[in-house]
Amino acid sequence: MSQKQYWKKGLVCVLLAFCCCMAITPALNAAESSEDYLLPPPLHVSSSLETAMFQRMSVREFTTEPVTDDELSTVLWAACGYQIDGGRTIAGINGTYAGIIYVLKEDAAYTYDPWNHSLVFFKAGDWRNIVGWQYEAPIQLGLCYNTTKADAKFAGAELGQIGQNIQFMANALGLGTVVCGQTPPAIDPLGIPESQEGMIVMPLGHPLHPYDFKHRPLWLSLLPRVQSSTLSLSDALENRTEHSSFTGELSRAMLSQIVWSTYGLSPSLDRSEQELNSIHRHRTVPSAHGYYPFDIYVVTEKSISYYQPNLLIKVNTLINVSAPIDFIGLPILTYLRVVKAGDHRTELAAASAEPTISSAPAILVIVLDVERTRPQWHDDLSGEQFRQFWYFEAGASTHNVLLEATAWDLTSTIVLPRDTGAIQSLLRLPDECLPLFLMPVGS
Ligand SMILES: Cc1cc2nc3c(=O)[nH]c(=O)nc-3n(C[C@H](O)[C@H](O)[C@H](O)COP(=O)(O)O)c2cc1C
């Protein structure tokens, strides 16, 4: 063989070897997982948006069955992925996206890159039981944020939306998860960069006790019953929009259902007999220690009203129980109580960061009652160091509004209060009740 032929053959071999390497790289990556790798396209989930809301619950016990790459891909896309037209499945608070998801697998820790829908290698080793020490699961998701982009409160509200999507999509896929919040953050041993801060850990896996929901509305109210739309969870996430100017009118059914989505109780009863979850009638959002310290107000052309998700849950505060009374699956005694008659939308909008929202047919106000975060019978979570968790819960409620508005061909957006005192006086709120977000809803 001449030297020329030798080099030619050598080059062909090198090219062939390179091509072979490229072909098997994803397989190697999936097997060894010491590199970044692309996730498969997310699955389309056809169960309805409301089914996901009806069946949202905390799962704390998991089997050892692995979570497939298809399932992980779908959960992560739902969490904070990109829509086809470039929008996102969650709203950035104040126009910023600061959330970062660490994905802890058996072999290594990764971060989720929503733009490329890929996992980016962070550190080798099995960190799952260190970070996710509360509950053992095949995958642990660490919800963190970039401290140069948002403070803990706004990051909390963004992570609340992400957590809500993870819980909805996990449930729709037959997987389970629970929001675990700790201070100092449970992710700290992983050694994340200094510009990042951890907030929440969510184990992800197959529930040890399978879901078992029975539709038992037991609805005692003049408000229209909540109903399931034909919109799938995947389509709701793909099609959700945010707008800053609004028109149109809302029917009673629309208003009632959108208000319910913020903080209402499920018309379905949980019969799954989880050892680590005794609640039978869950709400549309999770709450740290099950305190549920928020009040929702609805401001329309006619009045300002207070939303009572279920009068019977007042029993919780009366008998000082250490866990929510919803473990017996109480009937739902729900209503809107008028606090002030007349059209106060312009005053409310003027006290917000976006006065143009006054044209919205309804503006919801999400109010934190700090007093309810320090019950006598359990931990006091009213301090500033815990406030991020309440923003997380508020973020989950705002997200439900954006999704439920989509089901009615409506839109919404998350608006910040500008003059808290003016809103408190308009809604007749005491000092310890803090309006965190406003949600205009309309066409
Ligand atoms: C910010 C936040 C922090 C939470 N932290 C924990 C936690 O550390 N461990 C846990 O088991 N559950 C935690 N939860 C879940 C709540 O306990 C749960 O949502 C509540 O009891 C209602 O139960 P459900 O979600 O099954 O309806 C947390 C929820 C939120 C919103």
Short mmCIF file of N, CA, C and O in Angstrom, two decimals, residues 54-55 57 209-218 266-275 277-282 326-329:
data_model
loop_
_atom_site.label_atom_id
_atom_site.label_comp_id
_atom_site.label_asym_id
_atom_site.label_seq_id
_atom_site.Cartn_x
_atom_site.Cartn_y
_atom_site.Cartn_z
N PHE A 54 -58.55 18.13 39.72
CA PHE A 54 -59.36 17.31 40.66
C PHE A 54 -58.46 16.32 41.40
O PHE A 54 -58.74 15.95 42.53
N GLN A 55 -57.42 15.83 40.72
CA GLN A 55 -56.62 14.73 41.28
C GLN A 55 -55.26 15.19 41.81
O GLN A 55 -54.40 14.37 42.08
N MET A 57 -52.66 15.91 44.29
CA MET A 57 -52.47 15.48 45.68
C MET A 57 -50.99 15.19 45.92
O MET A 57 -50.22 15.01 44.97
N HIS A 209 -49.21 3.36 46.53
CA HIS A 209 -50.65 3.12 46.62
C HIS A 209 -51.27 3.82 45.40
O HIS A 209 -51.28 5.05 45.35
N PRO A 210 -51.79 3.04 44.44
CA PRO A 210 -52.28 3.67 43.20
C PRO A 210 -53.38 4.70 43.46
O PRO A 210 -54.10 4.60 44.45
N TYR A 211 -53.48 5.67 42.56
CA TYR A 211 -54.55 6.67 42.66
C TYR A 211 -55.90 5.97 42.63
O TYR A 211 -56.09 4.99 41.90
N ASP A 212 -56.85 6.48 43.40
CA ASP A 212 -58.20 5.92 43.40
C ASP A 212 -59.16 7.07 43.73
O ASP A 212 -59.45 7.32 44.90
N PHE A 213 -59.62 7.79 42.69
CA PHE A 213 -60.52 8.92 42.91
C PHE A 213 -61.95 8.56 42.53
O PHE A 213 -62.18 7.91 41.51
N LYS A 214 -62.90 8.94 43.37
CA LYS A 214 -64.34 8.75 43.08
C LYS A 214 -64.97 10.13 42.97
O LYS A 214 -64.73 10.99 43.83
N HIS A 215 -65.78 10.33 41.92
CA HIS A 215 -66.41 11.64 41.74
C HIS A 215 -67.57 11.78 42.73
O HIS A 215 -68.60 11.14 42.59
N ARG A 216 -67.37 12.57 43.77
CA ARG A 216 -68.39 12.78 44.82
C ARG A 216 -68.46 14.27 45.14
O ARG A 216 -67.95 14.73 46.16
N PRO A 217 -69.13 15.04 44.25
CA PRO A 217 -69.09 16.51 44.45
C PRO A 217 -69.69 16.97 45.78
O PRO A 217 -69.15 17.85 46.40
N LEU A 218 -70.81 16.39 46.22
CA LEU A 218 -71.47 16.84 47.47
C LEU A 218 -71.40 18.36 47.57
O LEU A 218 -70.82 18.94 48.48
N SER A 266 -61.55 19.72 45.64
CA SER A 266 -61.84 18.82 44.53
C SER A 266 -63.23 18.21 44.67
O SER A 266 -63.62 17.81 45.77
N PRO A 267 -63.96 18.09 43.55
CA PRO A 267 -65.23 17.37 43.61
C PRO A 267 -65.01 15.85 43.71
O PRO A 267 -65.96 15.11 43.90
N SER A 268 -63.78 15.40 43.58
CA SER A 268 -63.49 13.96 43.67
C SER A 268 -62.88 13.63 45.02
O SER A 268 -62.11 14.42 45.57
N LEU A 269 -63.24 12.46 45.53
CA LEU A 269 -62.67 12.02 46.81
C LEU A 269 -61.51 11.07 46.56
O LEU A 269 -61.59 10.19 45.69
N ASP A 270 -60.47 11.24 47.34
CA ASP A 270 -59.28 10.39 47.24
C ASP A 270 -59.49 9.17 48.14
O ASP A 270 -59.57 9.30 49.36
N ARG A 271 -59.59 7.99 47.50
CA ARG A 271 -59.80 6.75 48.27
C ARG A 271 -58.54 5.89 48.25
O ARG A 271 -58.61 4.67 48.40
N SER A 272 -57.38 6.50 47.99
CA SER A 272 -56.19 5.69 47.73
C SER A 272 -55.53 5.14 48.99
O SER A 272 -54.61 4.34 48.90
N GLU A 273 -56.00 5.58 50.16
CA GLU A 273 -55.47 5.04 51.43
C GLU A 273 -53.94 5.13 51.51
O GLU A 273 -53.26 4.16 51.81
N GLN A 274 -53.40 6.32 51.22
CA GLN A 274 -51.96 6.52 51.37
C GLN A 274 -51.63 6.51 52.85
O GLN A 274 -52.32 7.14 53.64
N GLU A 275 -50.56 5.82 53.20
CA GLU A 275 -50.18 5.83 54.62
C GLU A 275 -49.69 7.20 55.06
O GLU A 275 -49.88 7.59 56.20
N ASN A 277 -50.62 10.18 53.77
CA ASN A 277 -51.50 11.28 53.39
C ASN A 277 -52.93 10.91 53.75
O ASN A 277 -53.55 10.08 53.08
N SER A 278 -53.45 11.54 54.80
CA SER A 278 -54.77 11.14 55.28
C SER A 278 -55.90 12.01 54.70
O SER A 278 -57.06 11.80 55.00
N ILE A 279 -55.53 13.01 53.87
CA ILE A 279 -56.57 13.92 53.34
C ILE A 279 -57.38 13.21 52.27
O ILE A 279 -56.82 12.52 51.41
N HIS A 280 -58.70 13.38 52.30
CA HIS A 280 -59.55 12.74 51.29
C HIS A 280 -60.09 13.72 50.25
O HIS A 280 -60.40 13.33 49.15
N ARG A 281 -60.23 14.98 50.67
CA ARG A 281 -60.67 15.96 49.65
C ARG A 281 -59.56 17.00 49.54
O ARG A 281 -59.40 17.84 50.43
N HIS A 282 -58.81 16.91 48.44
CA HIS A 282 -57.66 17.80 48.25
C HIS A 282 -58.10 19.10 47.60
O HIS A 282 -59.18 19.19 47.03
N ASP A 326 -59.97 17.83 56.29
CA ASP A 326 -60.43 17.28 55.01
C ASP A 326 -60.21 15.78 54.92
O ASP A 326 -60.53 15.15 53.93
N PHE A 327 -59.66 15.16 55.98
CA PHE A 327 -59.43 13.72 55.91
C PHE A 327 -60.73 12.93 55.91
O PHE A 327 -60.74 11.75 55.61
N ILE A 328 -61.87 13.56 56.26
CA ILE A 328 -63.12 12.80 56.15
C ILE A 328 -63.87 13.18 54.86
O ILE A 328 -64.98 12.70 54.65
N GLY A 329 -63.30 14.01 54.03
CA GLY A 329 -63.93 14.32 52.74
C GLY A 329 -65.23 15.07 52.89
O GLY A 329 -66.28 14.65 52.40
#
